[in-house]
């Protein structure tokens, strides 16, 4: 969702900004733009609907000189994606230009006031209101840009990450954030600004993450200055980035999504590294060690997340209830935050988020904290907002996930939840030593088993051809496989735009069975588990109605093979670990169907990687 890039230094800003925008493309956007100060009292703003490459094309004949500039990818909220609504936005006098991520909730009231003062608006955006407000405050109070931003932001309700440049001052960028991420990269005689570290990493590994209501005063040849809305100055806290550049490249794969699917044997090893000690058959998570008593005395676990992370949460529910015997509720963050939930001070809240920036999950965390609950974050992006706003947590350590459809982050979330459940179960004395050791040792075998499944890629690609005709799909699973049915359906929807529904297999006969005919592909997860025989009965029900069955089975499965039209065989594992294996062929199936349909797999329409608005 919207991306910000900024540069001030000795180099020409334009190529750095464009490269930065390309790095942020994965977040999802529909238009882009750039503002440059060319050093001759000219603030140039260029914008284009569509891809960053469209912006580059339209800038080919333009003046793109200047050593200071800001650039933006926009994911439309207020007003359709077009050149006018794209950022940057000029102020009325064209002395200022602003880019913005987030939503100004009181923009209508502010706009009405500005119209009364004689301001006119070109776009439908809330962003243009903000830059006009800043100019109005600057002119009417006769103050400098920093003070104007500070005063204007005090009037704003909503979320923002902003960057502003001023024609009259080519040595300055002002940036600020609230509930939307922003990082300043510190180079030698130069500064970079970005929504996340990906545009910064090739120039410097030193970054400062802004906190809510902080303003960065980024001046040429001056140290970075950070001040909050109440004018308190703060020493910038420099974080060293561990990410490497190759993690942001496709590494020979056609798409990031395919690369990330194939990375999973390694990423899961990385996720377990230092946590599972195979020799001692032990698992420790540093985020739990420091808060052992909380976990031992937990009355209930509440898991909050959105989308794919919510599916990981559902698996967490099964794991915690089975192993720890703690009651668990899993909620969409967006529902939780608005429904007056009952939260006890001895609840443990687990917030799951790949990006660590999902606005609804952040708001749900605040609600839980206000009610006195202990909040544990499971996140992938190091230094993102959720880990910084939770009491403790675990990183998934899978490296940047660029493909919009989450794959490797999901399996790592499930792995962290499994390690947590085993760790807490042991601390609470709720699991036998034998079971604990067995499951742990089998968890260590999962990466190798995933590698085996990945060898089926050519077969799954071949199979995908059979299904490109379909307009609808049903995915079924029971027990631990039910969340995987949901996840398989979501993956297919997101990237192929084929409608798909995930259902608990037994629920079929309560309604969805009416949809089954010879046209309807039904993907059934029918691995050997405690509900295997029941799932077979469900397959028979579909078969009787001529549905086309693609079954995910374990090797040497005869019963399902005899009924299914197509099968994909995966290795056996413990029931609670089966989701980590059965999801892999479903990721590959969605990927290949989407490719065959000519979809933009890494950047599917309308989707954003980091959903920073509610
Ligand atoms: C699906 C997907 C989304 C995210 C959801 C939450 O492939 O990626 O459903 O899972 O937007 O995002 P995070 O995990 O960043 O909070």
Coordinates of C-alpha atoms and ligand atoms in Angstrom, one line a residue:
X1 CA 0.0 0.0 0.0
X2 CA 1.4 3.5 -0.9
X3 CA 5.1 3.8 -0.8
X4 CA 7.3 6.8 0.0
X5 CA 10.9 7.5 -1.2
X6 CA 13.0 10.6 -0.6
X7 CA 16.6 11.7 -1.2
X8 CA 18.8 14.6 -0.3
X9 CA 22.5 14.6 -0.9
X10 CA 25.1 15.1 -3.6
X11 CA 23.8 12.7 -6.2
X12 CA 21.1 13.3 -8.8
X13 CA 18.0 12.3 -6.9
X14 CA 15.8 11.1 -9.8
X15 CA 17.5 7.7 -10.5
X16 CA 17.6 6.9 -6.8
X17 CA 13.9 7.8 -6.4
X18 CA 12.8 5.8 -9.4
X19 CA 14.9 2.7 -8.3
X20 CA 13.3 3.2 -4.8
X21 CA 9.8 3.2 -6.3
X22 CA 10.6 0.0 -8.2
X23 CA 11.7 -1.6 -4.9
X24 CA 8.4 -0.5 -3.3
X25 CA 6.2 -1.8 -6.2
X26 CA 5.5 -5.0 -4.3
X27 CA 3.5 -3.1 -1.7
X28 CA 0.7 -2.6 -4.3
X29 CA -0.2 0.7 -6.1
X30 CA -2.0 2.2 -9.0
X31 CA -0.1 5.4 -9.9
X32 CA 3.1 7.1 -9.0
X33 CA 4.9 10.4 -9.0
X34 CA 8.0 12.4 -8.2
X35 CA 8.8 15.9 -7.1
X36 CA 12.3 17.4 -7.7
X37 CA 14.0 20.6 -6.8
X38 CA 16.3 21.4 -9.7
X39 CA 18.4 23.9 -7.8
X40 CA 17.2 26.8 -10.0
X41 CA 14.1 27.7 -8.0
X42 CA 12.0 25.2 -9.8
X43 CA 9.9 22.6 -8.0
X44 CA 8.9 20.0 -10.7
X45 CA 6.2 17.5 -10.1
X46 CA 5.6 14.6 -12.5
X47 CA 2.9 11.9 -12.1
X48 CA 1.5 9.0 -14.1
X49 CA -1.3 6.5 -13.7
X50 CA -0.2 2.9 -13.9
X51 CA 3.2 1.4 -13.3
X52 CA 6.5 3.2 -12.3
X53 CA 7.7 2.4 -15.8
X54 CA 4.8 4.6 -17.1
X55 CA 6.1 7.4 -14.9
X56 CA 9.7 6.9 -16.2
X57 CA 8.4 7.0 -19.8
X58 CA 6.5 10.2 -19.2
X59 CA 9.6 11.8 -17.5
X60 CA 11.9 10.8 -20.4
X61 CA 11.7 14.3 -22.0
X62 CA 11.4 16.3 -18.7
X63 CA 13.8 18.1 -16.5
X64 CA 14.7 15.5 -13.9
X65 CA 17.7 17.3 -12.4
X66 CA 18.1 18.0 -8.7
X67 CA 19.8 16.6 -5.7
X68 CA 16.7 16.6 -3.5
X69 CA 13.4 15.0 -4.2
X70 CA 10.5 12.9 -3.0
X71 CA 8.5 10.1 -4.8
X72 CA 5.4 8.1 -4.2
X73 CA 3.5 5.0 -5.3
X74 CA -0.3 5.6 -4.6
X75 CA -2.9 2.9 -3.7
X76 CA -6.1 4.8 -4.2
X77 CA -8.3 5.6 -1.2
X78 CA -9.9 9.0 -1.9
X79 CA -10.5 9.4 -5.6
X80 CA -9.8 7.0 -8.5
X81 CA -6.3 6.2 -9.7
X82 CA -5.4 9.0 -12.2
X83 CA -2.7 11.6 -12.9
X84 CA -4.5 14.3 -10.9
X85 CA -5.0 12.2 -7.7
X86 CA -1.5 10.7 -7.8
X87 CA 1.1 12.2 -5.4
X88 CA 3.0 14.5 -5.0
X89 CA 0.5 17.3 -4.5
X90 CA 1.5 20.9 -4.8
X91 CA 0.3 23.5 -2.4
X92 CA -1.8 26.4 -3.9
X93 CA 1.3 28.6 -4.5
X94 CA 3.3 25.6 -5.8
X95 CA 6.0 26.4 -3.3
X96 CA 5.5 23.1 -1.5
X97 CA 5.0 19.5 -2.6
X98 CA 3.8 16.6 -0.4
X99 CA 3.6 12.9 -0.6
X100 CA 1.4 11.0 1.9
X101 CA 0.6 7.4 3.0
X102 CA -2.4 6.9 5.2
X103 CA -5.8 8.6 5.6
X104 CA -6.7 12.0 6.9
X105 CA -10.0 11.2 8.5
X106 CA -11.2 14.8 9.1
X107 CA -10.2 16.0 5.6
X108 CA -13.7 17.1 4.7
X109 CA -13.9 19.6 7.6
X110 CA -10.4 20.9 7.0
X111 CA -11.1 21.2 3.3
X112 CA -14.3 23.2 3.9
X113 CA -12.3 25.6 6.2
X114 CA -9.6 26.1 3.5
X115 CA -12.2 26.7 0.8
X116 CA -13.6 29.5 3.0
X117 CA -10.1 30.9 3.0
X118 CA -10.0 31.0 -0.8
X119 CA -8.1 27.7 -1.4
X120 CA -9.0 25.7 -4.5
X121 CA -8.4 22.0 -5.1
X122 CA -7.4 20.1 -8.1
X123 CA -7.8 16.5 -6.8
X124 CA -10.3 14.5 -4.8
X125 CA -7.6 13.4 -2.3
X126 CA -7.3 14.0 1.4
X127 CA -3.5 14.5 0.7
X128 CA -4.1 17.7 -1.2
X129 CA -6.0 19.0 1.8
X130 CA -3.0 18.4 4.0
X131 CA -0.5 20.3 1.9
X132 CA -2.9 23.2 1.5
X133 CA -3.4 23.2 5.3
X134 CA 0.3 23.3 5.8
X135 CA 0.7 26.2 3.4
X136 CA -2.2 28.0 5.0
X137 CA -0.7 27.6 8.5
X138 CA 2.8 28.6 7.2
X139 CA 1.6 31.8 5.5
X140 CA -0.9 32.9 8.1
X141 CA 1.4 32.4 11.0
X142 CA 4.5 33.5 9.1
X143 CA 6.5 30.5 10.3
X144 CA 9.1 28.1 8.8
X145 CA 8.1 24.8 7.1
X146 CA 8.9 22.7 10.1
X147 CA 6.7 24.8 12.5
X148 CA 3.9 24.8 10.0
X149 CA 4.0 21.0 9.6
X150 CA 4.0 20.7 13.4
X151 CA 1.0 23.0 13.8
X152 CA -0.9 21.6 10.9
X153 CA -0.5 18.0 12.1
X154 CA -2.0 18.9 15.5
X155 CA -5.2 19.6 13.6
X156 CA -5.2 16.3 11.7
X157 CA -7.1 13.2 12.8
X158 CA -6.0 10.0 11.0
X159 CA -2.9 8.2 9.9
X160 CA 0.0 9.7 8.0
X161 CA 3.5 9.2 6.8
X162 CA 4.5 12.3 4.9
X163 CA 7.4 14.0 3.2
X164 CA 7.5 17.6 2.0
X165 CA 9.9 19.7 0.0
X166 CA 9.9 23.4 -0.4
X167 CA 10.9 25.4 -3.4
X168 CA 12.3 28.2 -1.3
X169 CA 14.6 25.8 0.6
X170 CA 16.4 23.2 -1.6
X171 CA 18.4 21.9 1.4
X172 CA 15.5 20.4 3.4
X173 CA 13.0 17.5 3.5
X174 CA 10.5 17.5 6.3
X175 CA 9.0 14.0 7.1
X176 CA 6.6 12.9 9.8
X177 CA 4.6 9.8 10.7
X178 CA 1.6 8.6 12.7
X179 CA 0.4 5.0 12.3
X180 CA 2.2 4.6 9.0
X181 CA 5.8 3.5 8.7
X182 CA 8.7 5.7 7.7
X183 CA 12.4 5.2 7.9
X184 CA 15.3 7.6 7.3
X185 CA 18.5 6.1 5.9
X186 CA 21.8 7.8 6.9
X187 CA 24.5 7.8 4.3
X188 CA 27.7 9.8 3.9
X189 CA 26.6 13.3 3.2
X190 CA 23.2 12.1 2.1
X191 CA 19.9 10.9 3.5
X192 CA 17.3 8.6 2.2
X193 CA 13.7 8.3 3.2
X194 CA 11.4 5.3 2.6
X195 CA 8.3 3.4 3.8
X196 CA 10.5 0.4 4.5
X197 CA 14.2 -0.4 4.2
X198 CA 14.1 -1.9 0.7
X199 CA 14.9 1.3 -1.2
X200 CA 17.6 2.2 1.3
X201 CA 19.6 -1.0 1.8
X202 CA 21.8 -0.6 -1.3
X203 CA 23.1 2.7 -0.1
X204 CA 23.4 2.4 3.7
X205 CA 22.6 -0.1 6.5
X206 CA 22.0 2.7 9.0
X207 CA 18.4 3.7 9.5
X208 CA 16.2 5.5 12.0
X209 CA 12.6 4.4 12.2
X210 CA 10.3 7.3 13.1
X211 CA 7.9 6.8 15.9
X212 CA 4.3 8.1 16.0
X213 CA 4.0 11.9 16.0
X214 CA 7.6 12.5 15.3
X215 CA 8.9 14.9 12.7
X216 CA 12.3 14.4 11.0
X217 CA 14.1 17.5 9.9
X218 CA 16.4 16.3 7.2
X219 CA 18.9 19.0 6.1
X220 CA 21.7 18.8 3.7
X221 CA 25.1 18.8 5.5
X222 CA 23.4 18.8 9.0
X223 CA 22.8 15.9 11.4
X224 CA 19.3 14.4 11.3
X225 CA 17.0 16.1 13.8
X226 CA 13.9 14.5 15.3
X227 CA 11.3 16.4 17.1
X228 CA 7.8 15.5 18.2
X229 CA 4.6 17.4 17.8
X230 CA 5.1 19.0 21.2
X231 CA 8.5 20.2 20.2
X232 CA 10.6 17.8 22.3
X233 CA 13.8 16.9 20.5
X234 CA 14.9 13.2 20.6
X235 CA 18.3 11.7 19.8
X236 CA 17.8 9.6 16.7
X237 CA 18.1 5.8 17.5
X238 CA 20.1 4.2 14.7
X239 CA 19.3 0.6 13.7
X240 CA 21.6 -1.5 11.7
X241 CA 19.9 -3.3 8.8
X242 CA 20.6 -7.0 8.5
X243 CA 18.8 -7.4 5.2
X244 CA 20.9 -8.1 2.1
X245 CA 20.2 -6.9 -1.4
X246 CA 20.0 -10.3 -3.0
X247 CA 16.9 -10.9 -0.9
X248 CA 15.2 -8.2 -2.9
X249 CA 16.0 -9.8 -6.3
X250 CA 14.3 -12.6 -8.1
X251 CA 17.4 -14.8 -8.2
X252 CA 16.6 -16.5 -11.5
X253 CA 12.9 -17.2 -10.8
X254 CA 10.2 -15.9 -13.0
X255 CA 8.3 -14.3 -10.1
X256 CA 9.0 -13.4 -6.5
X257 CA 6.2 -15.7 -5.5
X258 CA 7.8 -18.7 -7.0
X259 CA 11.1 -17.9 -5.5
X260 CA 9.5 -17.5 -2.1
X261 CA 7.6 -20.8 -2.4
X262 CA 10.9 -22.5 -3.2
X263 CA 12.7 -20.8 -0.4
X264 CA 10.6 -22.4 2.3
X265 CA 12.9 -25.3 3.2
X266 CA 15.6 -22.7 4.0
X267 CA 13.3 -20.1 5.6
X268 CA 11.8 -22.6 8.0
X269 CA 15.3 -23.7 9.0
X270 CA 16.1 -20.1 9.6
X271 CA 12.9 -19.7 11.6
X272 CA 13.8 -22.6 13.9
X273 CA 17.5 -21.8 14.1
X274 CA 18.7 -21.1 17.6
X275 CA 15.2 -22.0 18.9
X276 CA 15.1 -25.7 18.4
X277 CA 18.0 -27.6 19.9
X278 CA 17.9 -31.0 18.2
X279 CA 20.5 -32.7 20.4
X280 CA 18.7 -31.8 23.6
X281 CA 15.3 -32.0 22.0
X282 CA 14.3 -28.7 23.3
X283 CA 12.6 -25.5 22.1
X284 CA 13.1 -22.1 23.6
X285 CA 11.8 -18.8 22.4
X286 CA 13.4 -15.8 24.0
X287 CA 10.2 -13.8 23.8
X288 CA 8.6 -16.4 26.1
X289 CA 11.5 -16.9 28.5
X290 CA 11.2 -13.4 29.8
X291 CA 7.5 -13.7 30.4
X292 CA 7.2 -17.3 31.6
X293 CA 4.7 -16.5 34.4
X294 CA 2.3 -14.8 32.0
X295 CA 2.1 -17.9 29.8
X296 CA 1.9 -20.2 32.8
X297 CA -1.0 -18.3 34.2
X298 CA -2.8 -17.4 31.0
X299 CA -6.6 -17.7 31.3
X300 CA -7.1 -17.5 27.6
X301 CA -5.2 -16.8 24.4
X302 CA -6.7 -14.4 21.9
X303 CA -5.2 -14.5 18.4
X304 CA -5.6 -11.4 16.2
X305 CA -4.7 -11.1 12.6
X306 CA -5.9 -10.5 9.0
X307 CA -6.0 -12.6 5.8
X308 CA -3.3 -15.3 5.6
X309 CA -2.0 -14.4 9.0
X310 CA -5.5 -15.1 10.4
X311 CA -5.3 -18.6 8.8
X312 CA -2.1 -19.2 10.6
X313 CA -3.9 -18.0 13.7
X314 CA -6.6 -20.7 13.2
X315 CA -3.9 -23.4 13.2
X316 CA -2.5 -21.7 16.3
X317 CA -5.9 -22.3 18.0
X318 CA -5.8 -26.0 17.3
X319 CA -2.2 -26.2 18.5
X320 CA -2.6 -24.3 21.7
X321 CA -5.8 -26.1 22.6
X322 CA -4.4 -29.5 21.8
X323 CA -1.0 -29.1 23.5
X324 CA -1.5 -26.4 26.2
X325 CA -5.2 -26.9 27.0
X326 CA -5.7 -23.2 27.1
X327 CA -8.9 -21.9 25.5
X328 CA -8.2 -19.9 22.3
X329 CA -10.2 -17.4 20.3
X330 CA -9.1 -16.3 16.9
X331 CA -10.4 -13.0 15.6
X332 CA -10.1 -10.8 12.5
X333 CA -8.4 -7.7 13.9
X334 CA -10.8 -5.5 12.0
X335 CA -13.8 -7.1 13.8
X336 CA -12.2 -7.3 17.2
X337 CA -11.4 -3.6 17.3
X338 CA -15.0 -2.4 16.8
X339 CA -17.1 -4.9 18.7
X340 CA -16.5 -4.2 22.4
X341 CA -14.7 -7.4 23.1
X342 CA -14.2 -8.8 26.6
X343 CA -10.5 -8.7 27.4
X344 CA -9.1 -10.0 30.7
X345 CA -5.8 -8.7 32.2
X346 CA -4.7 -12.4 32.3
X347 CA -5.4 -12.9 28.6
X348 CA -2.5 -13.4 26.3
X349 CA -3.0 -11.7 23.0
X350 CA -1.0 -13.0 20.0
X351 CA -0.9 -10.6 17.1
X352 CA 0.3 -12.1 13.8
X353 CA 1.4 -10.0 10.9
X354 CA 3.9 -10.5 8.1
X355 CA 4.4 -6.8 7.5
X356 CA 4.0 -5.7 11.1
X357 CA 2.2 -2.7 9.7
X358 CA -1.4 -3.8 9.3
X359 CA -3.5 -0.9 10.5
X360 CA -6.4 -3.1 11.9
X361 CA -4.0 -5.3 13.8
X362 CA -2.2 -2.4 15.2
X363 CA -5.4 -0.8 16.4
X364 CA -6.6 -4.2 17.9
X365 CA -3.3 -4.4 19.8
X366 CA -3.8 -1.0 21.3
X367 CA -7.3 -2.0 22.5
X368 CA -5.9 -5.2 24.1
X369 CA -3.1 -3.2 25.8
X370 CA -5.5 -0.6 27.1
X371 CA -7.5 -3.5 28.7
X372 CA -4.3 -4.7 30.4
X373 CA -3.6 -7.8 28.4
X374 CA -0.1 -9.0 27.6
X375 CA 0.5 -8.7 23.8
X376 CA 2.9 -11.0 21.9
X377 CA 3.7 -10.2 18.3
X378 CA 4.6 -12.7 15.5
X379 CA 6.0 -10.6 12.7
X380 CA 8.4 -10.9 9.8
X381 CA 9.6 -7.3 9.2
X382 CA 12.2 -6.4 11.7
X383 CA 11.7 -3.0 13.3
X384 CA 8.1 -2.6 11.9
X385 CA 5.4 -1.1 14.0
X386 CA 3.8 -4.2 15.6
X387 CA 7.1 -5.5 17.2
X388 CA 7.7 -2.1 18.5
X389 CA 4.2 -1.8 20.0
X390 CA 3.9 -5.3 21.6
X391 CA 5.3 -6.4 25.0
X392 CA 7.2 -9.3 23.5
X393 CA 7.3 -11.5 20.5
X394 CA 9.1 -13.6 17.9
X395 CA 10.3 -12.7 14.5
X396 CA 9.7 -15.3 11.8
X397 CA 13.1 -14.5 10.1
X398 CA 12.2 -15.4 6.5
X399 CA 13.6 -12.3 4.9
X400 CA 11.6 -9.9 2.8
X401 CA 8.5 -11.3 1.3
X402 CA 8.0 -9.4 -2.0
X403 CA 5.2 -11.4 -3.7
X404 CA 1.9 -9.9 -2.6
X405 CA 0.5 -13.3 -1.9
X406 CA 2.0 -14.5 1.3
X407 CA 3.7 -17.9 1.2
X408 CA 6.9 -18.3 3.1
X409 CA 5.7 -15.9 5.8
X410 CA 2.7 -18.1 6.4
X411 CA 4.6 -21.3 6.9
X412 CA 7.0 -19.5 9.3
X413 CA 4.1 -18.1 11.3
X414 CA 2.7 -21.6 11.7
X415 CA 6.2 -22.8 12.7
X416 CA 6.5 -20.1 15.3
X417 CA 3.1 -21.0 16.7
X418 CA 4.0 -24.6 16.8
X419 CA 7.2 -23.8 18.7
X420 CA 5.3 -21.6 21.1
X421 CA 2.6 -24.2 21.7
X422 CA 5.3 -26.9 22.5
X423 CA 7.2 -24.5 24.7
X424 CA 4.2 -23.3 26.7
X425 CA 2.8 -26.8 27.0
X426 CA 6.0 -28.0 28.5
X427 CA 6.2 -25.1 30.9
X428 CA 2.6 -25.8 32.0
X429 CA 3.2 -29.5 32.3
X430 CA 0.4 -30.1 29.8
X431 CA 2.3 -32.4 27.4
X432 CA 4.1 -35.7 27.9
X433 CA 7.9 -35.7 27.4
X434 CA 7.5 -38.3 24.7
X435 CA 5.0 -36.4 22.7
X436 CA 7.0 -33.2 23.1
X437 CA 10.1 -34.8 21.8
X438 CA 8.4 -36.6 19.0
X439 CA 6.7 -33.5 17.7
X440 CA 9.8 -31.4 18.0
X441 CA 11.9 -33.9 16.2
X442 CA 9.3 -34.2 13.4
X443 CA 9.1 -30.4 13.1
X444 CA 12.8 -30.4 12.4
X445 CA 12.1 -32.8 9.5
X446 CA 9.5 -30.5 7.9
X447 CA 12.0 -28.5 5.7
X448 CA 13.3 -31.7 4.1
X449 CA 9.8 -32.9 3.5
X450 CA 8.8 -29.5 1.9
X451 CA 11.8 -29.9 -0.4
X452 CA 10.5 -33.3 -1.5
X453 CA 7.1 -31.7 -2.3
X454 CA 8.7 -28.9 -4.3
X455 CA 10.0 -31.6 -6.7
X456 CA 6.4 -32.1 -7.7
X457 CA 6.4 -28.6 -9.3
X458 CA 6.4 -29.8 -12.9
X459 CA 3.5 -32.2 -12.2
X460 CA 1.5 -29.4 -10.5
X461 CA 2.3 -27.1 -13.4
X462 CA 0.9 -29.7 -15.7
X463 CA -2.1 -30.2 -13.6
X464 CA -2.8 -26.5 -13.5
X465 CA -3.6 -26.5 -17.2
X466 CA -6.7 -28.6 -16.5
X467 CA -8.2 -25.9 -14.3
X468 CA -7.6 -22.7 -16.1
X469 CA -11.2 -23.0 -17.5
X470 CA -12.7 -22.8 -14.0
X471 CA -14.6 -19.8 -12.7
X472 CA -15.2 -21.3 -9.2
X473 CA -13.3 -23.6 -6.9
X474 CA -14.1 -25.2 -3.6
X475 CA -11.4 -26.2 -1.1
X476 CA -12.2 -28.7 1.7
X477 CA -10.4 -29.9 4.8
X478 CA -11.1 -31.0 8.3
X479 CA -9.3 -30.3 11.6
X480 CA -5.8 -28.9 11.0
X481 CA -6.5 -29.1 7.3
X482 CA -9.5 -26.7 7.4
X483 CA -7.4 -23.5 7.7
X484 CA -5.4 -24.8 4.8
X485 CA -8.6 -25.1 2.7
X486 CA -9.2 -21.5 3.5
X487 CA -5.6 -20.5 2.7
X488 CA -5.6 -22.5 -0.6
X489 CA -8.8 -20.7 -1.6
X490 CA -7.5 -17.3 -0.7
X491 CA -4.2 -17.9 -2.6
X492 CA -6.2 -18.8 -5.7
X493 CA -8.6 -15.8 -5.5
X494 CA -5.8 -13.3 -4.9
X495 CA -3.6 -14.1 -7.9
X496 CA -5.8 -15.8 -10.5
X497 CA -9.0 -13.9 -9.8
X498 CA -10.9 -17.2 -9.8
X499 CA -13.6 -17.3 -7.2
X500 CA -12.8 -19.9 -4.5
X501 CA -14.4 -20.9 -1.2
X502 CA -12.7 -22.8 1.6
X503 CA -15.0 -24.9 3.8
X504 CA -14.7 -27.4 6.6
X505 CA -15.4 -30.6 4.6
X506 CA -18.3 -31.6 6.9
X507 CA -20.1 -28.3 6.3
X508 CA -20.5 -29.1 2.6
X509 CA -23.8 -30.8 3.1
X510 CA -25.2 -27.8 4.9
X511 CA -25.3 -25.6 1.8
X512 CA -22.4 -25.5 -0.6
X513 CA -23.1 -29.0 -1.9
X514 CA -25.7 -27.3 -4.0
X515 CA -22.9 -25.8 -6.1
X516 CA -21.4 -29.2 -7.1
X517 CA -21.7 -30.3 -10.7
X518 CA -19.3 -31.7 -13.3
X519 CA -17.8 -28.2 -13.8
X520 CA -16.9 -27.6 -10.2
X521 CA -13.3 -28.4 -9.2
X522 CA -13.1 -29.4 -5.5
X523 CA -9.7 -29.5 -3.9
X524 CA -9.8 -31.9 -0.9
X525 CA -7.1 -32.2 1.7
X526 CA -7.3 -35.9 2.6
X527 CA -4.1 -36.7 4.4
X528 CA -3.9 -39.6 7.0
X529 CA -5.2 -38.0 10.1
X530 CA -7.9 -38.5 12.8
X531 CA -10.6 -37.4 10.4
X532 CA -9.4 -39.3 7.3
X533 CA -12.3 -41.7 7.1
X534 CA -14.8 -38.9 7.6
X535 CA -13.1 -36.9 4.8
X536 CA -13.5 -40.0 2.6
X537 CA -17.3 -39.9 3.2
X538 CA -17.3 -36.2 2.2
X539 CA -15.4 -37.1 -1.0
X540 CA -18.0 -39.7 -1.8
X541 CA -20.7 -37.0 -1.4
X542 CA -18.9 -34.9 -4.0
X543 CA -18.2 -37.8 -6.3
X544 CA -21.9 -38.8 -6.3
X545 CA -22.6 -35.3 -7.6
X546 CA -19.9 -35.5 -10.3
X547 CA -17.6 -32.8 -8.8
X548 CA -14.0 -32.9 -10.2
X549 CA -11.9 -33.9 -7.3
X550 CA -8.2 -33.0 -6.8
X551 CA -7.1 -34.6 -3.6
X552 CA -4.0 -33.9 -1.6
X553 CA -3.1 -37.3 -0.1
X554 CA -0.2 -39.1 1.6
X555 CA 1.9 -41.5 -0.3
X556 CA 0.5 -45.0 -0.7
X557 CA -3.0 -43.8 -0.3
X558 CA -5.3 -46.2 -2.1
X559 CA -8.8 -45.2 -0.9
X560 CA -8.8 -41.6 -2.1
X561 CA -6.8 -42.4 -5.2
X562 CA -9.7 -44.7 -6.3
X563 CA -12.2 -41.8 -6.1
X564 CA -10.3 -38.7 -7.0
X565 CA -9.8 -37.4 -10.6
X566 CA -6.4 -36.1 -9.7
X567 CA -4.1 -36.6 -6.8
X568 CA -1.0 -34.9 -5.4
X569 CA 1.0 -37.1 -3.0
X570 CA 2.8 -35.5 -0.1
X571 CA 4.9 -37.2 2.7
X572 CA 3.3 -38.2 6.0
X573 CA 3.9 -36.2 9.1
X574 CA 2.3 -35.6 12.5
X575 CA -1.3 -34.4 12.2
X576 CA -0.5 -31.0 13.8
X577 CA 2.3 -30.4 11.3
X578 CA 0.4 -31.5 8.2
X579 CA -0.6 -27.9 7.3
X580 CA 3.1 -27.0 6.8
X581 CA 3.2 -29.7 4.0
X582 CA -0.3 -29.6 2.5
X583 CA -0.2 -25.9 1.9
X584 CA 2.8 -26.2 -0.4
X585 CA 1.1 -27.9 -3.4
X586 CA -1.8 -25.4 -3.0
X587 CA 0.6 -22.5 -3.3
X588 CA 2.1 -24.0 -6.4
X589 CA -1.3 -24.8 -7.9
X590 CA -2.5 -21.2 -7.5
X591 CA 0.7 -19.9 -8.8
X592 CA 0.6 -21.9 -12.0
X593 CA -3.1 -21.3 -12.7
X594 CA -2.5 -17.6 -12.3
X595 CA 0.5 -17.7 -14.7
X596 CA -1.4 -19.7 -17.2
X597 CA -4.2 -17.1 -17.0
X598 CA -1.6 -14.3 -17.7
X599 CA -2.1 -12.7 -14.3
X600 CA 0.4 -10.3 -12.7
X601 CA 1.3 -12.8 -10.0
X602 CA 3.5 -10.7 -7.8
X603 CA 1.3 -7.6 -8.0
X604 CA -2.3 -8.7 -8.4
X605 CA -4.9 -6.1 -9.1
X606 CA -6.3 -4.0 -6.2
X607 CA -4.1 -5.7 -3.5
X608 CA -1.5 -4.2 -1.3
X609 CA 1.3 -6.0 0.5
X610 CA 1.2 -3.8 3.6
X611 CA -2.3 -2.8 4.5
X612 CA -1.7 0.4 6.4
X613 CA -5.2 1.8 6.2
X614 CA -8.2 0.3 7.9
Ligands
LIG1 C1 -2.6 -13.0 1.5 C2 -2.1 -11.9 2.2 C3 -2.9 -11.0 3.1 C4 -2.2 -10.7 4.4 C5 -3.0 -9.7 5.2 C6 -2.4 -9.4 6.5 O1 -1.7 -13.6 0.7 O2 -0.9 -11.6 2.1 O3 -4.2 -11.7 3.3 O4 -2.0 -11.9 5.1 O5 -3.2 -8.5 4.5 O6 -1.1 -8.9 6.4 P1 0.0 -9.0 7.5 O7 0.3 -10.4 7.7 O8 1.1 -8.2 6.9 O9 -0.6 -8.3 8.7

